[in-house]
Coordinates of C-alpha atoms and ligand atoms in Angstrom, one line a residue:
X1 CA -46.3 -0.4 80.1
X2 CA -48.2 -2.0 77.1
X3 CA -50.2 1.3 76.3
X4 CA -46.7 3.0 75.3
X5 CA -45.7 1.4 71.7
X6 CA -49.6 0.6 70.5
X7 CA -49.6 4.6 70.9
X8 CA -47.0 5.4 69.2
X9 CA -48.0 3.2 66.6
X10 CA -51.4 5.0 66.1
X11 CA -49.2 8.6 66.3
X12 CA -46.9 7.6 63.5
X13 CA -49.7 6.3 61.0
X14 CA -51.8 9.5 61.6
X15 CA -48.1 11.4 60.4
X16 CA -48.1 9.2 57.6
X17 CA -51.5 9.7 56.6
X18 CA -51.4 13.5 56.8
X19 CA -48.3 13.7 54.7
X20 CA -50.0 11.5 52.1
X21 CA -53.0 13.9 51.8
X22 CA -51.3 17.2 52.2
X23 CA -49.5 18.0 48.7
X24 CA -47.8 20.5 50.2
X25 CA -46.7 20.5 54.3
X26 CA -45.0 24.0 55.2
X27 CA -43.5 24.1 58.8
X28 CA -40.7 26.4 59.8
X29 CA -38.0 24.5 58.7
X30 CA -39.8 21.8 56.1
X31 CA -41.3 22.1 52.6
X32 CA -42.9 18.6 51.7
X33 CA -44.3 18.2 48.6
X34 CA -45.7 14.3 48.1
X35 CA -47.7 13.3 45.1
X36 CA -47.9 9.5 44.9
X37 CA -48.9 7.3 42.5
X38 CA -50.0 9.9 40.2
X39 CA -49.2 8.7 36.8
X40 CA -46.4 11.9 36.6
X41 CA -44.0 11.4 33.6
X42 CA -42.4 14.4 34.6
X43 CA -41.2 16.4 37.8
X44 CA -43.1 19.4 38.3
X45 CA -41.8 22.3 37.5
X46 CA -43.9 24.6 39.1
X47 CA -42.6 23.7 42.8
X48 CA -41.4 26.1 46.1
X49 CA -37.4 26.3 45.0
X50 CA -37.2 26.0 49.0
X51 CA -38.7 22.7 48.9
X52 CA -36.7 20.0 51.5
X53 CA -39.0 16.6 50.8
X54 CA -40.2 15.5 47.7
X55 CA -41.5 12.2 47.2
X56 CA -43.0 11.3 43.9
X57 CA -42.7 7.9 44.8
X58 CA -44.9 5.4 41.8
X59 CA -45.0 7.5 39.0
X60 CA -43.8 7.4 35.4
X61 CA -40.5 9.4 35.9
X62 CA -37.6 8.5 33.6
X63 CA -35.6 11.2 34.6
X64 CA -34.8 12.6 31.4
X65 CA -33.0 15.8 31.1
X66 CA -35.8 18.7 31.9
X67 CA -36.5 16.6 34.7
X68 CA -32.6 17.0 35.8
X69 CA -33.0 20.4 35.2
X70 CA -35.9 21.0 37.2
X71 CA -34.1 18.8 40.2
X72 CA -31.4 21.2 39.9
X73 CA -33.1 24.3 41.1
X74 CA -34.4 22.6 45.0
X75 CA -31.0 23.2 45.9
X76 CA -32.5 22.9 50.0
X77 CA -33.6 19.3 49.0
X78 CA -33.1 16.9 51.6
X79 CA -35.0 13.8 51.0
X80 CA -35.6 12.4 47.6
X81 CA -38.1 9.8 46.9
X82 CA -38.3 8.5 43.4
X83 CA -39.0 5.1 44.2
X84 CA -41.1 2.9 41.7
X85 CA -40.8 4.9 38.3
X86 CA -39.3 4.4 35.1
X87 CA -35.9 4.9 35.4
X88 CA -33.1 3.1 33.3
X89 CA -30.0 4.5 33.5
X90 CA -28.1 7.1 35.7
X91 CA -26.2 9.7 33.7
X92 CA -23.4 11.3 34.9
X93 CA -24.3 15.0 37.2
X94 CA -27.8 13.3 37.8
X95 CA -27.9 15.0 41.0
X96 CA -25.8 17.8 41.0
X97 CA -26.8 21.1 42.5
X98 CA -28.6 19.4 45.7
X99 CA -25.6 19.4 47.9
X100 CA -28.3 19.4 50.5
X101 CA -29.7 16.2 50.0
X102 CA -29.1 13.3 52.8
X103 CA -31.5 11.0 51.5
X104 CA -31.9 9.7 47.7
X105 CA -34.1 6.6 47.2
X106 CA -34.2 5.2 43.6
X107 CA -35.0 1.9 44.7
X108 CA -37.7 -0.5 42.3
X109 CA -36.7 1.4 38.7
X110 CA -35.3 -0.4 36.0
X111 CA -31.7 0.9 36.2
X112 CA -29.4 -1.3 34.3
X113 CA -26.4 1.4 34.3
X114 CA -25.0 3.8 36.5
X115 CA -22.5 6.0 35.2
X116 CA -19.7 6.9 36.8
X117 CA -20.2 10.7 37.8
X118 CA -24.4 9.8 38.3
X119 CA -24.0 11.3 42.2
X120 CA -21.0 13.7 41.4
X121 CA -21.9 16.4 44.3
X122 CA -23.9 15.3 46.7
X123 CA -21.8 16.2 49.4
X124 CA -24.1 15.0 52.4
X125 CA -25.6 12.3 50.7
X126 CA -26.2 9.8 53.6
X127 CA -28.6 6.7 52.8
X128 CA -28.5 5.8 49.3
X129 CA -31.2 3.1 47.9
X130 CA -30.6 1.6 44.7
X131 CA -32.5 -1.7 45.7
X132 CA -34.8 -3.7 43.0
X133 CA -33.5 -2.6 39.7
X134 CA -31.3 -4.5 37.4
X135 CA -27.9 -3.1 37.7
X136 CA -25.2 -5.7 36.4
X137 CA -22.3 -3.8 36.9
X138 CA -21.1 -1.4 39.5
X139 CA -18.1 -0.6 41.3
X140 CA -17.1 1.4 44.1
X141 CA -15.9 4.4 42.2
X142 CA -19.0 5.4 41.7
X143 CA -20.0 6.2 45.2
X144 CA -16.6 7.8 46.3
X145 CA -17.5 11.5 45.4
X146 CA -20.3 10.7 48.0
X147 CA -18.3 11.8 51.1
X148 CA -20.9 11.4 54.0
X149 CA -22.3 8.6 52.9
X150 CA -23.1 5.9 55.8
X151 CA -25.7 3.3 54.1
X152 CA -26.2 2.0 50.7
X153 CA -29.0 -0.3 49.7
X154 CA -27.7 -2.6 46.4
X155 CA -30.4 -5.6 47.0
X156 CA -31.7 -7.1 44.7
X157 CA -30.1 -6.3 41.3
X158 CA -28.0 -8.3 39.1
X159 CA -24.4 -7.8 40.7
X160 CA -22.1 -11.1 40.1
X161 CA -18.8 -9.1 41.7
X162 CA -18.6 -5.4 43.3
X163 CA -14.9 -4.2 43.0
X164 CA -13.8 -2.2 46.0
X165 CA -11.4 0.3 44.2
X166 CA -10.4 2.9 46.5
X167 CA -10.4 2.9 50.1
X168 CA -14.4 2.8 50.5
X169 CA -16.1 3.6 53.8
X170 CA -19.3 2.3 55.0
X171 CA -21.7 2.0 57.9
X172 CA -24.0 -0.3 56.5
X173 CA -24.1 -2.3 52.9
X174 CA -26.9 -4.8 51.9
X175 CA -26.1 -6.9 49.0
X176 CA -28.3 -9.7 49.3
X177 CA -30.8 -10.6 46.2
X178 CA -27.7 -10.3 43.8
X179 CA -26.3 -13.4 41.7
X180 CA -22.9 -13.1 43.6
X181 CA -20.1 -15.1 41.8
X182 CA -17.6 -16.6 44.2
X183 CA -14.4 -16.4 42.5
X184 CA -11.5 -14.5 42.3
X185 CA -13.3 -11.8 41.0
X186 CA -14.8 -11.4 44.5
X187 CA -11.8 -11.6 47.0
X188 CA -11.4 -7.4 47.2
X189 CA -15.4 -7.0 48.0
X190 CA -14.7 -10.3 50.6
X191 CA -11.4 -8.4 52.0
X192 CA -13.0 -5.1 52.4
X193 CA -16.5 -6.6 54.2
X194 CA -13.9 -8.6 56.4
X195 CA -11.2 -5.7 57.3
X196 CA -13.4 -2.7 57.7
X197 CA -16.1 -2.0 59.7
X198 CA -19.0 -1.9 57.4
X199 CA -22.2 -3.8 58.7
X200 CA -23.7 -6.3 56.3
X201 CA -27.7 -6.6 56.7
X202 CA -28.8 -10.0 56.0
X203 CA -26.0 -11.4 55.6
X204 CA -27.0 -15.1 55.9
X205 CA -29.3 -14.3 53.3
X206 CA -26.1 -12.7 51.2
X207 CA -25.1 -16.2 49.5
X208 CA -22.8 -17.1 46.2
X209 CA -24.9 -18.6 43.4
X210 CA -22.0 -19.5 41.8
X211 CA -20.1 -22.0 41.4
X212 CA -22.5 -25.0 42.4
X213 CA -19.7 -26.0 45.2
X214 CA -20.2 -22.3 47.2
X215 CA -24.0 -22.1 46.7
X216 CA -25.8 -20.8 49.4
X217 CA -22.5 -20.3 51.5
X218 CA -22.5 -16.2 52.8
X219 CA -20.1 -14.3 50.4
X220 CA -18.1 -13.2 53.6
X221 CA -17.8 -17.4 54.6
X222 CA -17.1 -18.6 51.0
X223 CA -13.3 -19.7 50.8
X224 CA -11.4 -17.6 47.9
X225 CA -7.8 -18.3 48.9
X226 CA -6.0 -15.9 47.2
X227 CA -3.8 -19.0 46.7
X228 CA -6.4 -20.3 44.5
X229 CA -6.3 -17.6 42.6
X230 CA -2.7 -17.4 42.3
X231 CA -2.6 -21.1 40.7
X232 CA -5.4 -20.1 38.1
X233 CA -3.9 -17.7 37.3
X234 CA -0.6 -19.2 37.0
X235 CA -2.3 -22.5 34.9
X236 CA -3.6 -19.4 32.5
X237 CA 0.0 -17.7 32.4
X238 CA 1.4 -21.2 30.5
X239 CA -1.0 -20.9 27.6
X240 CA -0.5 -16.8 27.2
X241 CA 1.8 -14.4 25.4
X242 CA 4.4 -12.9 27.6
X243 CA 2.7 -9.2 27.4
X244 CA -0.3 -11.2 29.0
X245 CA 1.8 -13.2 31.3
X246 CA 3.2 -9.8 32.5
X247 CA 0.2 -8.2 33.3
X248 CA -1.6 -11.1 35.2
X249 CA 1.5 -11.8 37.2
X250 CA 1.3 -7.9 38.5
X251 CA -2.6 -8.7 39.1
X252 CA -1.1 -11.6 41.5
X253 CA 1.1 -9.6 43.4
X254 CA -1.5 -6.6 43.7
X255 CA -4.0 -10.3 44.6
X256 CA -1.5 -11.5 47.1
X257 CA 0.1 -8.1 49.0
X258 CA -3.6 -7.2 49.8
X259 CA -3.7 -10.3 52.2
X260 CA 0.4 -9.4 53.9
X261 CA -0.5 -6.2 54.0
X262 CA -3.6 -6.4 55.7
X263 CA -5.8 -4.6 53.2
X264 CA -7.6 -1.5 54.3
X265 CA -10.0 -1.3 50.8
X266 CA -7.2 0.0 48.8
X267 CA -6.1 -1.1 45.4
X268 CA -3.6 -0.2 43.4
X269 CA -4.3 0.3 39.5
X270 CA -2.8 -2.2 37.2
X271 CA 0.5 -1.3 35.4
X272 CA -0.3 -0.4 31.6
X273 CA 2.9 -2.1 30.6
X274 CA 1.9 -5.5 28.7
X275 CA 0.2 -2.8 25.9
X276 CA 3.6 -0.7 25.7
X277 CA 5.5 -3.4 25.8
X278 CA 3.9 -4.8 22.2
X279 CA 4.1 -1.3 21.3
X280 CA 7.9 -0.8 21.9
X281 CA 8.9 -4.7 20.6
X282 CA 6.7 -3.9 17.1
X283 CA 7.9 -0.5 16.3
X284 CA 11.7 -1.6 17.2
X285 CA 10.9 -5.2 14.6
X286 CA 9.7 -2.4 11.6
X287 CA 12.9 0.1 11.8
X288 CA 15.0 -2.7 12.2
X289 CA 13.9 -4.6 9.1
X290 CA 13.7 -1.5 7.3
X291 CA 17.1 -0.7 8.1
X292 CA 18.7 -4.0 6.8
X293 CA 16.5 -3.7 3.7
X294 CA 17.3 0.2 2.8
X295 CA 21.0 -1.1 4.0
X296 CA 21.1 -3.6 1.0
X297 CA 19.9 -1.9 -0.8
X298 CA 22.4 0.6 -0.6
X299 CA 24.9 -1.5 -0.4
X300 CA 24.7 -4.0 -2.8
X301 CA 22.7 -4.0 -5.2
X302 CA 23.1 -7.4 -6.5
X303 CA 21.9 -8.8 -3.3
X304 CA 18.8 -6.7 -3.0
X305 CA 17.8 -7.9 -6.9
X306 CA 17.8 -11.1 -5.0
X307 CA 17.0 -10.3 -2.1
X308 CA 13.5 -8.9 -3.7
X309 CA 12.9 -11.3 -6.2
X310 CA 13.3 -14.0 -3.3
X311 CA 10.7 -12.1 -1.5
X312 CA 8.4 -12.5 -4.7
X313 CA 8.7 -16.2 -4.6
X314 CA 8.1 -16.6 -0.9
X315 CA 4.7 -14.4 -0.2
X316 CA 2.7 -17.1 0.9
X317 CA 5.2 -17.8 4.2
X318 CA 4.3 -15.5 7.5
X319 CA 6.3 -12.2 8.1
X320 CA 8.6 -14.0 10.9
X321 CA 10.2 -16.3 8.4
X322 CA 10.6 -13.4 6.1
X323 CA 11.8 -11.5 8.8
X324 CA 14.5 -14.4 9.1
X325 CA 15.3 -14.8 5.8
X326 CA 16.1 -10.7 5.2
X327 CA 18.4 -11.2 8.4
X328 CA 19.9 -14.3 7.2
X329 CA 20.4 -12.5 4.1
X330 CA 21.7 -9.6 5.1
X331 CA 24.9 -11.3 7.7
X332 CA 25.6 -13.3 4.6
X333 CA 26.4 -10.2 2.8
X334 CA 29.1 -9.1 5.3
X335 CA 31.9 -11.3 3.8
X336 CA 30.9 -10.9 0.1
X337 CA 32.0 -7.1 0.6
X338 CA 36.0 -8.0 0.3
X339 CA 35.4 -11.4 -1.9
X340 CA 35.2 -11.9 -5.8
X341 CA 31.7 -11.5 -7.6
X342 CA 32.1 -14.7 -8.8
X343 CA 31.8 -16.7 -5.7
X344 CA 29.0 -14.9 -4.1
X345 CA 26.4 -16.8 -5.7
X346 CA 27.9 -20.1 -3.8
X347 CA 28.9 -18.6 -0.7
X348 CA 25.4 -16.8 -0.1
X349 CA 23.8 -20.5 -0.9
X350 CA 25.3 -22.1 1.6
X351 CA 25.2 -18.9 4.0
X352 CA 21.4 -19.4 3.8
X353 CA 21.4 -23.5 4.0
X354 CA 23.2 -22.6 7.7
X355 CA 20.8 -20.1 8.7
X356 CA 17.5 -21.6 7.8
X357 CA 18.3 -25.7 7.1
X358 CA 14.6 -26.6 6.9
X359 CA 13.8 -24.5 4.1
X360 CA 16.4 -26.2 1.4
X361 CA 13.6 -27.2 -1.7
X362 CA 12.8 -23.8 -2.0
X363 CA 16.1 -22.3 -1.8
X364 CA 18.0 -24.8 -4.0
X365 CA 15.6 -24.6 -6.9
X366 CA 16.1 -20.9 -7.1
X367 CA 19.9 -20.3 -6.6
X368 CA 20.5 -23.3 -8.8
X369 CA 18.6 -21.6 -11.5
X370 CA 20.6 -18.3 -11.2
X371 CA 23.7 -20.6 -10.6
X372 CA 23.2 -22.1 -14.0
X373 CA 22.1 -18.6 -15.6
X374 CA 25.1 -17.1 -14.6
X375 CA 27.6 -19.6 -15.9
Ligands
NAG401 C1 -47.1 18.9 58.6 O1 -46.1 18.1 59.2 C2 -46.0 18.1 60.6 C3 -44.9 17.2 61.1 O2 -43.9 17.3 60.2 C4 -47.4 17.7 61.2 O3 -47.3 17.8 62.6 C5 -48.5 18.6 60.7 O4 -49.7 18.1 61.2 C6 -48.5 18.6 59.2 N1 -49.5 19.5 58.7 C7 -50.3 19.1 57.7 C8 -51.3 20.1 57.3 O5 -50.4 18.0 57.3
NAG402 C1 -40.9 28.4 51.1 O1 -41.4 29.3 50.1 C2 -42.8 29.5 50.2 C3 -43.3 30.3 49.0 O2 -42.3 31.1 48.5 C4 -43.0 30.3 51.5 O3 -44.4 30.5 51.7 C5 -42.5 29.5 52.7 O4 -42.6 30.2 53.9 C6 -41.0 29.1 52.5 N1 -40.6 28.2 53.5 C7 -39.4 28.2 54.0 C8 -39.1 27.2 55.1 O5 -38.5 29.0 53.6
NAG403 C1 -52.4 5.3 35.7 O1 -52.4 4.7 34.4 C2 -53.0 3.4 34.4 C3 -52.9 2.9 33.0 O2 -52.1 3.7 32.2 C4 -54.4 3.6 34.8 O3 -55.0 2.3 34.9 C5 -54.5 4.2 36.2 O4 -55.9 4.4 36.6 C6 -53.8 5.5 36.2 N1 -53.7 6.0 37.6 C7 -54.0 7.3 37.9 C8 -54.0 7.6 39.3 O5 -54.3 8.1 37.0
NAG404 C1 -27.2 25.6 41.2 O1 -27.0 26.2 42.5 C2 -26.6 27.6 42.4 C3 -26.5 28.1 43.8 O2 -25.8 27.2 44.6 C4 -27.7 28.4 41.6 O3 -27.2 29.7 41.5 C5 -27.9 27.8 40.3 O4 -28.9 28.5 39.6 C6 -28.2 26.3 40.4 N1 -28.3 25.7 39.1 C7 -29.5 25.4 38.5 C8 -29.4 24.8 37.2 O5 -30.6 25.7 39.1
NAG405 C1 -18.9 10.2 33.3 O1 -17.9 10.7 34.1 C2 -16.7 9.9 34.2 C3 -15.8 10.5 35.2 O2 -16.0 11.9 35.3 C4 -16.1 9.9 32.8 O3 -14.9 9.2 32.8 C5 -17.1 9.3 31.8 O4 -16.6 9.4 30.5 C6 -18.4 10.1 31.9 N1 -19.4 9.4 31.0 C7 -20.2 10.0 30.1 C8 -21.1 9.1 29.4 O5 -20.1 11.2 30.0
NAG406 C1 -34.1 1.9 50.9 O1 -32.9 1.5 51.6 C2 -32.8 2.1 52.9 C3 -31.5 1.6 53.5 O2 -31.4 0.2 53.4 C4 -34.0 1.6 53.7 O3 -34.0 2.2 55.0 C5 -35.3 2.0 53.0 O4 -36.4 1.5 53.7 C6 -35.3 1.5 51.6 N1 -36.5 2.0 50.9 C7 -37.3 1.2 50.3 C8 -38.5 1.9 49.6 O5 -37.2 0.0 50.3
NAG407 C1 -12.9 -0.4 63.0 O1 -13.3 0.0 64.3 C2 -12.3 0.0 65.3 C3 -12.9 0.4 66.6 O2 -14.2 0.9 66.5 C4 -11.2 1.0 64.9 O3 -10.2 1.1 65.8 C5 -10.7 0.7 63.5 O4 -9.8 1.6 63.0 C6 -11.8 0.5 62.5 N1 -11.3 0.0 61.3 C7 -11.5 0.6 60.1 C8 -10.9 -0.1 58.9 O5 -12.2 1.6 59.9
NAG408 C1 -26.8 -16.5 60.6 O1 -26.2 -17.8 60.6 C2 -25.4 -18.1 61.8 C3 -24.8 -19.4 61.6 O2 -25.5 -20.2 60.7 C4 -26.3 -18.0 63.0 O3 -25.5 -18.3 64.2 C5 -27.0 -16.6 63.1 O4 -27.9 -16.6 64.2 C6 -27.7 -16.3 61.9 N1 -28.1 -14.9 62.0 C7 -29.4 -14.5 61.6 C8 -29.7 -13.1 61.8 O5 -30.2 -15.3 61.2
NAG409 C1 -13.2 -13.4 55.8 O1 -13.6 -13.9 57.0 C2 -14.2 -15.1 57.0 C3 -14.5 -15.5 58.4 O2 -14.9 -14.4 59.2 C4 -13.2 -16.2 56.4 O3 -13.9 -17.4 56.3 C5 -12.8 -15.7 55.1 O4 -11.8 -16.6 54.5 C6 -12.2 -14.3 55.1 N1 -11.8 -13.9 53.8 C7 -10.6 -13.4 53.5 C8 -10.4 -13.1 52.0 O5 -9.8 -13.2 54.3
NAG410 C1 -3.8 -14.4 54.1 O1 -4.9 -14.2 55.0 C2 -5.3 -15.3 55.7 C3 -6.6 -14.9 56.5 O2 -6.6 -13.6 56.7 C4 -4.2 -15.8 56.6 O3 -4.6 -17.0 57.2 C5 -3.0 -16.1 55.7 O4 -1.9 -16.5 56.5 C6 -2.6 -14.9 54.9 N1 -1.5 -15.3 53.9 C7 -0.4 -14.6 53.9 C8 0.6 -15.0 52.8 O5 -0.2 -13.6 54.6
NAG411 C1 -4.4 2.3 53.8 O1 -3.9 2.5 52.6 C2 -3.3 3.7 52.4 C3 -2.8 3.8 50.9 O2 -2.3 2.6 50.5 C4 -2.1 3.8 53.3 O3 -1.5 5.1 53.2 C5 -2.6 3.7 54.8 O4 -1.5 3.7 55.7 C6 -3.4 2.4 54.9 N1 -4.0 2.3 56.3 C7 -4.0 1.2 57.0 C8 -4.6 1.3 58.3 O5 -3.4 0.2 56.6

């Protein structure tokens, strides 16, 4: 019964052996090509175009674009090993063209960023290893073109959260190695690894790092109430502008349905209305000031003289008082349309001490001058 597994053993180190020493291994369904450790900076390009395994695992590959171009052309390309090289970042349509392939391993580079379309068509994509680079932010957009896909290797990179944005199936995950961050900012990765079915390897191993009081607890065990979040957020809201307020409030109702509504990965996106809302309120304060000024204007003269020279005198106050002041200005110049020129001066002065009390110094020393003048 012991003779079994020590012989299997000694069958799968001669496979491995041969496929190291054979460049090239053509069966009837498989073309391996394998050239390790090699010191390649670039993907051959004088390959089979029928080729299914290529390893060029430990080489000096950066993956620059005539190396994409090259990739392109193995469009039977199963397996792709192109571990330990020199990669840094994942452009967008990395991979396209192998719709074939079910395994990619770009584990041990030195990606730092993966762009959002990097696996765009890689329909059968199955195992995808992205372990031991440096990746600092990722979310799950940019694996949901990769419809087959079962496992995906993320260890050991520099991940804090991993947003879950659309409904995101797995078999297998494995996040540990990564400087997880145990706030709020977690909750939809914690939801998703708790409501679906996805498999997390080591996940004692998968701990927060921060904050100090969640150290070494697993990021599926940490406690993130989504209460919690809901008073941090609401402790923020006090100190914020209302177009702020709006948009964190919809954050914690988007935070707090996902727990009632027992959360199946999906997210909705955020309302874009706290930037329209500035938008609206701004444009509607200009046409509306410019209104009551080309109004006076038109109107009476008179009042726009000192309306204007008012405005001279005032420059180093903010736009909202002046705002005030044309407003002020302009109701006060309602009545003066059916009275006397004479009393105008005396009604407007004490028009404006009503509307804006705290500002009398200013206001008296001017009007009094014209006051004076006009007499
Ligand atoms: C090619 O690979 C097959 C298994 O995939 C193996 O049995 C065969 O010995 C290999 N041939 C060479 C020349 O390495
Ligand atoms: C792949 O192409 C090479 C050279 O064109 C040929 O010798 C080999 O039989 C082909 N293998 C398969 C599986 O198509
Ligand atoms: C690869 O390059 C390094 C230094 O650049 C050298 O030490 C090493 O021998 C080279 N390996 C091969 C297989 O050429
Ligand atoms: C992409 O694949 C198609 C066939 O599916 C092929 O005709 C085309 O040449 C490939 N593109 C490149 C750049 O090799
Ligand atoms: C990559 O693709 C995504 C989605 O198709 C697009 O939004 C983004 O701008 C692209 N990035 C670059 C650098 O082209
Ligand atoms: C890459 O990740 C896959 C899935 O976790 C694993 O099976 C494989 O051994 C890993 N490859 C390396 C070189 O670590
Ligand atoms: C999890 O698996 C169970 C049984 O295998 C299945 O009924 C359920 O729908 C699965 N849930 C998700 C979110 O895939
Ligand atoms: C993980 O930790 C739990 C509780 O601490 C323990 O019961 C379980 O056996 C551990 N699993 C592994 C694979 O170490
Ligand atoms: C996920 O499940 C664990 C226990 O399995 C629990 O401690 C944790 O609070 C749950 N998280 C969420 C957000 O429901
Ligand atoms: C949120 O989820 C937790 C654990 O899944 C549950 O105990 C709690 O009652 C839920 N809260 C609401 C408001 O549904
Ligand atoms: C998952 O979410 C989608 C979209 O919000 C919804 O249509 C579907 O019914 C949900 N499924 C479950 C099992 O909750």
């Amino acid at each position: 019964v012991n003779m079994k597994p020590s012989w299997l053993v000694i069958w799968a180190v001669t496979l491995v052996l041969h496929s190291v020493t054979a460049v090239y291994n053509i069966t009837s369904q498989t073309v391996t090509y394998e050239e390790s450790g090699k010191n390649l900076s670039d993907i051959p390009s004088n390959l089979f175009q029928n080729i299914t395994k290529l390893s060029l695992k430990n080489n000096k590959i950066t993956l620059k674009d005539t190396d994409k171009e090259i990739l392109r052309s193995f469009i039977n390309l199963i397996e792709l090993y192109l571990n330990e090289n020199l990669i840094t970042v994942l452009y967008n349509n990395s991979f396209c063209n192998l719709t074939k392939l079910v395994i990619l391993d770009i584990s041990n580079n030195h990606i730092n960023t993966v762009h959002k379309a990097a696996f765009a068509g890689l329909k059968q994509l199955s195992v995808l290893n992205l372990s031991c680079n440096a990746i600092t932010q990722l979310d799950s957009d940019a694996f949901t073109s990769l419809e087959s896909l079962m496992v995906l290797n993320l260890q050991h990179n520099f991940l804090k959260f991993f947003h879950i944005k659309s409904s995101f199936i797995l078999i297998k995950i494995v996040l540990a190695g990564n400087p997880w961050t145990c706030s709020c900012e977690l909750l939809d990765l914690q939801l998703w690894l708790n409501a679906s079915n996805v498999t997390m390897e080591n996940e004692n191993n998968t701990v927060c790092t921060f904050p100090n009081t969640m150290e070494k607890f697993s990021i599926k065990m940490a406690a993130i109430q989504p209460a919690d979040c809901k008073t941090e957020r609401a402790s923020l809201e006090n100190t914020v502008t209302p177009a702020i307020k709006l948009k964190s409030s919809a954050l914690l109702r988007d935070l707090t349905t996902d727990n009632t509504t027992g959360n199946n990965g999906t997210r909705a996106e955020l309302p874009l209305l706290g930037k329209s809302w500035i938008f609206l309120a701004g444009v509607l304060g200009f046409v509306l000031s410019t209104t009551l000024l080309i109004f006076t204007a038109i109107k009476c003269p008179t009042w726009y003289r000192y309306l204007i020279s008012y405005s001279h005198r005032r420059l180093e106050e903010n736009d909202s008082e002046m705002f005030e002041q044309e407003f002020s200005a302009d109701v006060s110049s309602f009545p003066t349309e059916s009275g006397t020129n004479d009393e105008d001066p005396i009604e407007t002065l004490e028009e404006i001490h009503a509307f804006a009390p705290e500002e009398d110094g200013f206001i008296e020393d001017k009007y009094i001058d014209s006051y004076v003048t006009e007499e």
